[in-house]
Amino acid sequence: MSEATLDFESDPYVANHPQTRPFWAAAAHGQFLLPRCNSCERVHWYPRPFCPLCKSQSVDWVPASGHGVVYSFSVMRKAEQPYVLAYVQLAEGPAMMTNIVDAEFDSIHVGQPVKVAFRRAETGRSVPVFTPI
Amino acid sequence: MSATGKAYIAGAFEHPTRYASTKSIADLHFECAQGALADAGLTFADVDGYFCAGDVPGASPAWLADYMNLRLRHLDGTEAGGCSYLLHIAHAAEAIAANKCSVALITLSGKPRSLGVATGTAVRQIPPERPDAPWEIAYQPTIVAVNAMFAKRHMYEFGTTREQLAWIKVAASHHAQHNEHALLRNVVTVEDVLNSPVIADPLHRLDCCVITDGGGALVVTRPEIAKSLKRPLVRIAGCGETVKTQTGGYIDLTRTGAAASGAAAFAEAGVKPADVKYASVYDNFTIMVLIQLEDLGFCEHGKGGCFVADGNLISGVGKLPWNTDGGGLCNNHPANRGGMTKAIEAVRQLRGEAHPAVQVRNCDLALASGPGLVMGTGQNHATVILERE
Ligand SMILES: [Zn+2]
């Protein structure tokens, strides 16, 4: 077992949601998975072991393209270390809350193409963030 | 006749404090309860239903019922964030219609100001077991930044401007100057709002509500009792509540739950937005007011910027007198929960007891509406429509 695997195993945000384990295992290796419904064929976010759109329990993890566009964002200026909170609309359909990283604050705009990257959360798991293409 | 048409708001009380370091949260609940009962002309012995939300110590009606030593036959601890008290009005009306209680007490209080809580700008704590937690907490979502994303998207889709948002704060400040208890009584201009520091782009400090200690309470009762009291009759004409979900990721940041809760309340009351003489609309941030006004049907979707500009929300000046107490932006936002004070000012307006400088003439129909809890792009929402009889 690699060190990265051990890190996410002890993360309370993983431990409390055992069915999301495959997502974090892939994320630890820089792979972005999305939950896709075999019944209505739609991808949803955030991941559940059932489809919130049609309630089917036939949902598989599929590799994401890692591409999306900025749906909306805000530079949290009041923070000690300002950062960018955003919703990115994924190429697969749904939008997700995330951070835009490695970007000039003033260059970020709605509709901007972005691609996925991973960043370690304090508690151990690697979370998907996005960076301008 | 609907269940909600059979109940009245007989008592309303807003605690005058905005800083209460020497009182406990439970004491503030008691003082608010006492104030609303005195306003109605009732006593604690009359109360047989108690409604409260997550702000009560222990997050259950139990502890406050014990503290105040109430004799209850109906209780409801529905926690829906800041709009909980608007839901409670509806639930109290339903309980009264079902003969589960006769005098329903609703209380709110809290002390975020004296406890130094950085409500809007601190990263929201999300317990790890909550289903959305793993997918949001790492990104440091703050309430102000989430609302800022609503604003940014509205600007992108509809060309809404910072100046238009600022008009909402300007209107609140015009009203607050007349409220001796308001935390902020200075009249501000659009320039003042734009010149205040950026908190989360595009929202500035003056786009954000105040943080105050305090609270409020309401007494809801059946028609026979309401008519036996010496207060003007404020009938609960229609109510709506909902949870606007994040729709599995297929989101729309230019709409709120007000579209659903508002439509339900208007349908139940049998009235339309144009009939409303006064509106209390929860103003945790200026953008939230603008979007709710659209969703409630006061203007077209996307046209909120034009609607709120040029003083249209100022009583005696514009078409829709709004938050005439100064709202959460200037007056009071006790426990970081705005639903209670929204209902209280609507009751004042219907009774003709608002400050004379902001009192709406012949105010016989009012609305109180607001969101509760931030869940990314979703939220709880509740609307009540009240009628002067
Ligand atoms: Zn499905």
PDB file of C-alpha atoms in Angstrom, chain B residues 121-244:
ATOM      1  CA  THR B 121     -16.016  35.311   5.985  1.00  0.00           C
ATOM      2  CA  ALA B 122     -14.952  32.274   8.038  1.00  0.00           C
ATOM      3  CA  VAL B 123     -14.710  28.973   6.190  1.00  0.00           C
ATOM      4  CA  ARG B 124     -17.943  27.130   6.863  1.00  0.00           C
ATOM      5  CA  GLN B 125     -17.568  24.186   9.201  1.00  0.00           C
ATOM      6  CA  ILE B 126     -19.134  21.073   7.708  1.00  0.00           C
ATOM      7  CA  PRO B 127     -19.311  17.938   9.860  1.00  0.00           C
ATOM      8  CA  PRO B 128     -17.638  15.068   7.986  1.00  0.00           C
ATOM      9  CA  GLU B 129     -20.746  12.880   8.001  1.00  0.00           C
ATOM     10  CA  ARG B 130     -22.795  15.362   5.991  1.00  0.00           C
ATOM     11  CA  PRO B 131     -23.093  14.005   2.439  1.00  0.00           C
ATOM     12  CA  ASP B 132     -21.809  17.150   0.705  1.00  0.00           C
ATOM     13  CA  ALA B 133     -18.868  17.615   3.098  1.00  0.00           C
ATOM     14  CA  PRO B 134     -16.081  15.727   1.262  1.00  0.00           C
ATOM     15  CA  TRP B 135     -16.878  17.590  -1.964  1.00  0.00           C
ATOM     16  CA  GLU B 136     -16.941  21.146  -0.595  1.00  0.00           C
ATOM     17  CA  ILE B 137     -15.013  21.661   2.621  1.00  0.00           C
ATOM     18  CA  ALA B 138     -11.530  21.478   1.070  1.00  0.00           C
ATOM     19  CA  TYR B 139     -12.325  24.446  -1.196  1.00  0.00           C
ATOM     20  CA  GLN B 140     -12.849  26.794   1.789  1.00  0.00           C
ATOM     21  CA  PRO B 141     -16.372  27.892   0.906  1.00  0.00           C
ATOM     22  CA  THR B 142     -17.478  31.008   2.807  1.00  0.00           C
ATOM     23  CA  ILE B 143     -21.047  32.284   2.837  1.00  0.00           C
ATOM     24  CA  VAL B 144     -19.986  35.553   1.265  1.00  0.00           C
ATOM     25  CA  ALA B 145     -18.015  33.876  -1.550  1.00  0.00           C
ATOM     26  CA  VAL B 146     -20.920  31.561  -2.384  1.00  0.00           C
ATOM     27  CA  ASN B 147     -23.230  34.588  -2.604  1.00  0.00           C
ATOM     28  CA  ALA B 148     -20.598  36.370  -4.651  1.00  0.00           C
ATOM     29  CA  MET B 149     -20.803  33.519  -7.169  1.00  0.00           C
ATOM     30  CA  PHE B 150     -24.574  34.111  -7.428  1.00  0.00           C
ATOM     31  CA  ALA B 151     -23.780  37.769  -8.171  1.00  0.00           C
ATOM     32  CA  LYS B 152     -21.034  36.991 -10.693  1.00  0.00           C
ATOM     33  CA  ARG B 153     -23.283  34.619 -12.637  1.00  0.00           C
ATOM     34  CA  HIS B 154     -26.191  37.096 -12.610  1.00  0.00           C
ATOM     35  CA  MET B 155     -23.874  39.802 -13.934  1.00  0.00           C
ATOM     36  CA  TYR B 156     -22.630  37.439 -16.650  1.00  0.00           C
ATOM     37  CA  GLU B 157     -26.074  36.330 -17.812  1.00  0.00           C
ATOM     38  CA  PHE B 158     -28.034  39.563 -17.452  1.00  0.00           C
ATOM     39  CA  GLY B 159     -25.553  42.422 -17.296  1.00  0.00           C
ATOM     40  CA  THR B 160     -26.468  43.241 -13.710  1.00  0.00           C
ATOM     41  CA  THR B 161     -24.098  45.862 -12.290  1.00  0.00           C
ATOM     42  CA  ARG B 162     -22.423  46.549  -8.949  1.00  0.00           C
ATOM     43  CA  GLU B 163     -24.229  49.903  -8.889  1.00  0.00           C
ATOM     44  CA  GLN B 164     -27.605  48.156  -9.134  1.00  0.00           C
ATOM     45  CA  LEU B 165     -26.707  45.858  -6.249  1.00  0.00           C
ATOM     46  CA  ALA B 166     -25.565  48.887  -4.237  1.00  0.00           C
ATOM     47  CA  TRP B 167     -29.046  50.442  -4.559  1.00  0.00           C
ATOM     48  CA  ILE B 168     -30.370  47.672  -2.326  1.00  0.00           C
ATOM     49  CA  LYS B 169     -28.060  48.745   0.501  1.00  0.00           C
ATOM     50  CA  VAL B 170     -28.908  52.391  -0.182  1.00  0.00           C
ATOM     51  CA  ALA B 171     -32.625  51.630   0.254  1.00  0.00           C
ATOM     52  CA  ALA B 172     -31.991  49.721   3.500  1.00  0.00           C
ATOM     53  CA  SER B 173     -29.966  52.622   4.873  1.00  0.00           C
ATOM     54  CA  HIS B 174     -32.696  55.132   4.010  1.00  0.00           C
ATOM     55  CA  HIS B 175     -35.077  53.088   6.167  1.00  0.00           C
ATOM     56  CA  ALA B 176     -32.610  52.384   8.986  1.00  0.00           C
ATOM     57  CA  GLN B 177     -32.042  56.094   9.653  1.00  0.00           C
ATOM     58  CA  HIS B 178     -35.520  56.143  11.227  1.00  0.00           C
ATOM     59  CA  ASN B 179     -35.021  53.023  13.383  1.00  0.00           C
ATOM     60  CA  GLU B 180     -33.573  53.989  16.761  1.00  0.00           C
ATOM     61  CA  HIS B 181     -32.498  50.385  17.392  1.00  0.00           C
ATOM     62  CA  ALA B 182     -30.778  49.844  14.024  1.00  0.00           C
ATOM     63  CA  LEU B 183     -27.100  48.950  14.234  1.00  0.00           C
ATOM     64  CA  LEU B 184     -26.218  51.149  11.232  1.00  0.00           C
ATOM     65  CA  ARG B 185     -28.252  54.361  10.903  1.00  0.00           C
ATOM     66  CA  ASN B 186     -26.136  56.340   8.455  1.00  0.00           C
ATOM     67  CA  VAL B 187     -27.642  56.907   5.021  1.00  0.00           C
ATOM     68  CA  VAL B 188     -25.188  55.632   2.398  1.00  0.00           C
ATOM     69  CA  THR B 189     -24.850  56.279  -1.323  1.00  0.00           C
ATOM     70  CA  VAL B 190     -24.075  53.978  -4.239  1.00  0.00           C
ATOM     71  CA  GLU B 191     -20.534  55.403  -4.173  1.00  0.00           C
ATOM     72  CA  ASP B 192     -20.178  54.535  -0.473  1.00  0.00           C
ATOM     73  CA  VAL B 193     -21.046  50.917  -1.242  1.00  0.00           C
ATOM     74  CA  LEU B 194     -18.640  50.730  -4.186  1.00  0.00           C
ATOM     75  CA  ASN B 195     -15.878  52.394  -2.170  1.00  0.00           C
ATOM     76  CA  SER B 196     -16.183  49.958   0.723  1.00  0.00           C
ATOM     77  CA  PRO B 197     -13.581  47.158   0.696  1.00  0.00           C
ATOM     78  CA  VAL B 198     -14.091  44.132  -1.536  1.00  0.00           C
ATOM     79  CA  ILE B 199     -14.824  41.095   0.630  1.00  0.00           C
ATOM     80  CA  ALA B 200     -15.433  38.463  -2.051  1.00  0.00           C
ATOM     81  CA  ASP B 201     -15.419  39.835  -5.571  1.00  0.00           C
ATOM     82  CA  PRO B 202     -17.895  41.309  -6.693  1.00  0.00           C
ATOM     83  CA  LEU B 203     -19.406  41.828  -3.215  1.00  0.00           C
ATOM     84  CA  HIS B 204     -18.166  44.721  -1.088  1.00  0.00           C
ATOM     85  CA  ARG B 205     -18.460  45.103   2.666  1.00  0.00           C
ATOM     86  CA  LEU B 206     -21.647  47.169   2.348  1.00  0.00           C
ATOM     87  CA  ASP B 207     -23.249  44.416   0.240  1.00  0.00           C
ATOM     88  CA  CYS B 208     -23.127  42.255   3.379  1.00  0.00           C
ATOM     89  CA  CYS B 209     -25.504  42.199   6.341  1.00  0.00           C
ATOM     90  CA  VAL B 210     -24.646  43.121   9.899  1.00  0.00           C
ATOM     91  CA  ILE B 211     -23.783  40.653  12.670  1.00  0.00           C
ATOM     92  CA  THR B 212     -25.866  41.289  15.790  1.00  0.00           C
ATOM     93  CA  ASP B 213     -26.909  39.774  19.091  1.00  0.00           C
ATOM     94  CA  GLY B 214     -30.579  39.757  19.882  1.00  0.00           C
ATOM     95  CA  GLY B 215     -33.678  37.947  18.760  1.00  0.00           C
ATOM     96  CA  GLY B 216     -37.390  38.045  18.298  1.00  0.00           C
ATOM     97  CA  ALA B 217     -40.598  36.144  18.864  1.00  0.00           C
ATOM     98  CA  LEU B 218     -44.042  35.693  17.361  1.00  0.00           C
ATOM     99  CA  VAL B 219     -47.353  34.475  18.759  1.00  0.00           C
ATOM    100  CA  VAL B 220     -49.725  32.696  16.364  1.00  0.00           C
ATOM    101  CA  THR B 221     -53.248  31.909  17.460  1.00  0.00           C
ATOM    102  CA  ARG B 222     -56.702  30.815  16.339  1.00  0.00           C
ATOM    103  CA  PRO B 223     -59.339  33.310  15.093  1.00  0.00           C
ATOM    104  CA  GLU B 224     -61.503  33.278  18.237  1.00  0.00           C
ATOM    105  CA  ILE B 225     -58.549  34.174  20.437  1.00  0.00           C
ATOM    106  CA  ALA B 226     -57.082  36.714  17.989  1.00  0.00           C
ATOM    107  CA  LYS B 227     -60.439  38.483  17.774  1.00  0.00           C
ATOM    108  CA  SER B 228     -60.741  38.601  21.581  1.00  0.00           C
ATOM    109  CA  LEU B 229     -57.447  40.530  21.862  1.00  0.00           C
ATOM    110  CA  LYS B 230     -56.967  44.275  21.480  1.00  0.00           C
ATOM    111  CA  ARG B 231     -54.472  44.085  18.607  1.00  0.00           C
ATOM    112  CA  PRO B 232     -55.080  44.664  14.879  1.00  0.00           C
ATOM    113  CA  LEU B 233     -55.872  41.411  13.068  1.00  0.00           C
ATOM    114  CA  VAL B 234     -53.029  40.023  10.946  1.00  0.00           C
ATOM    115  CA  ARG B 235     -54.191  36.902   9.152  1.00  0.00           C
ATOM    116  CA  ILE B 236     -51.818  34.282   7.765  1.00  0.00           C
ATOM    117  CA  ALA B 237     -53.162  34.177   4.212  1.00  0.00           C
ATOM    118  CA  GLY B 238     -50.690  31.887   2.450  1.00  0.00           C
ATOM    119  CA  CYS B 239     -47.434  30.043   3.024  1.00  0.00           C
ATOM    120  CA  GLY B 240     -44.879  28.152   0.977  1.00  0.00           C
ATOM    121  CA  GLU B 241     -41.704  26.280   1.808  1.00  0.00           C
ATOM    122  CA  THR B 242     -39.172  24.218  -0.092  1.00  0.00           C
ATOM    123  CA  VAL B 243     -35.625  22.958  -0.367  1.00  0.00           C
ATOM    124  CA  LYS B 244     -33.996  24.037  -3.600  1.00  0.00           C
TER     125      LYS B 244
END
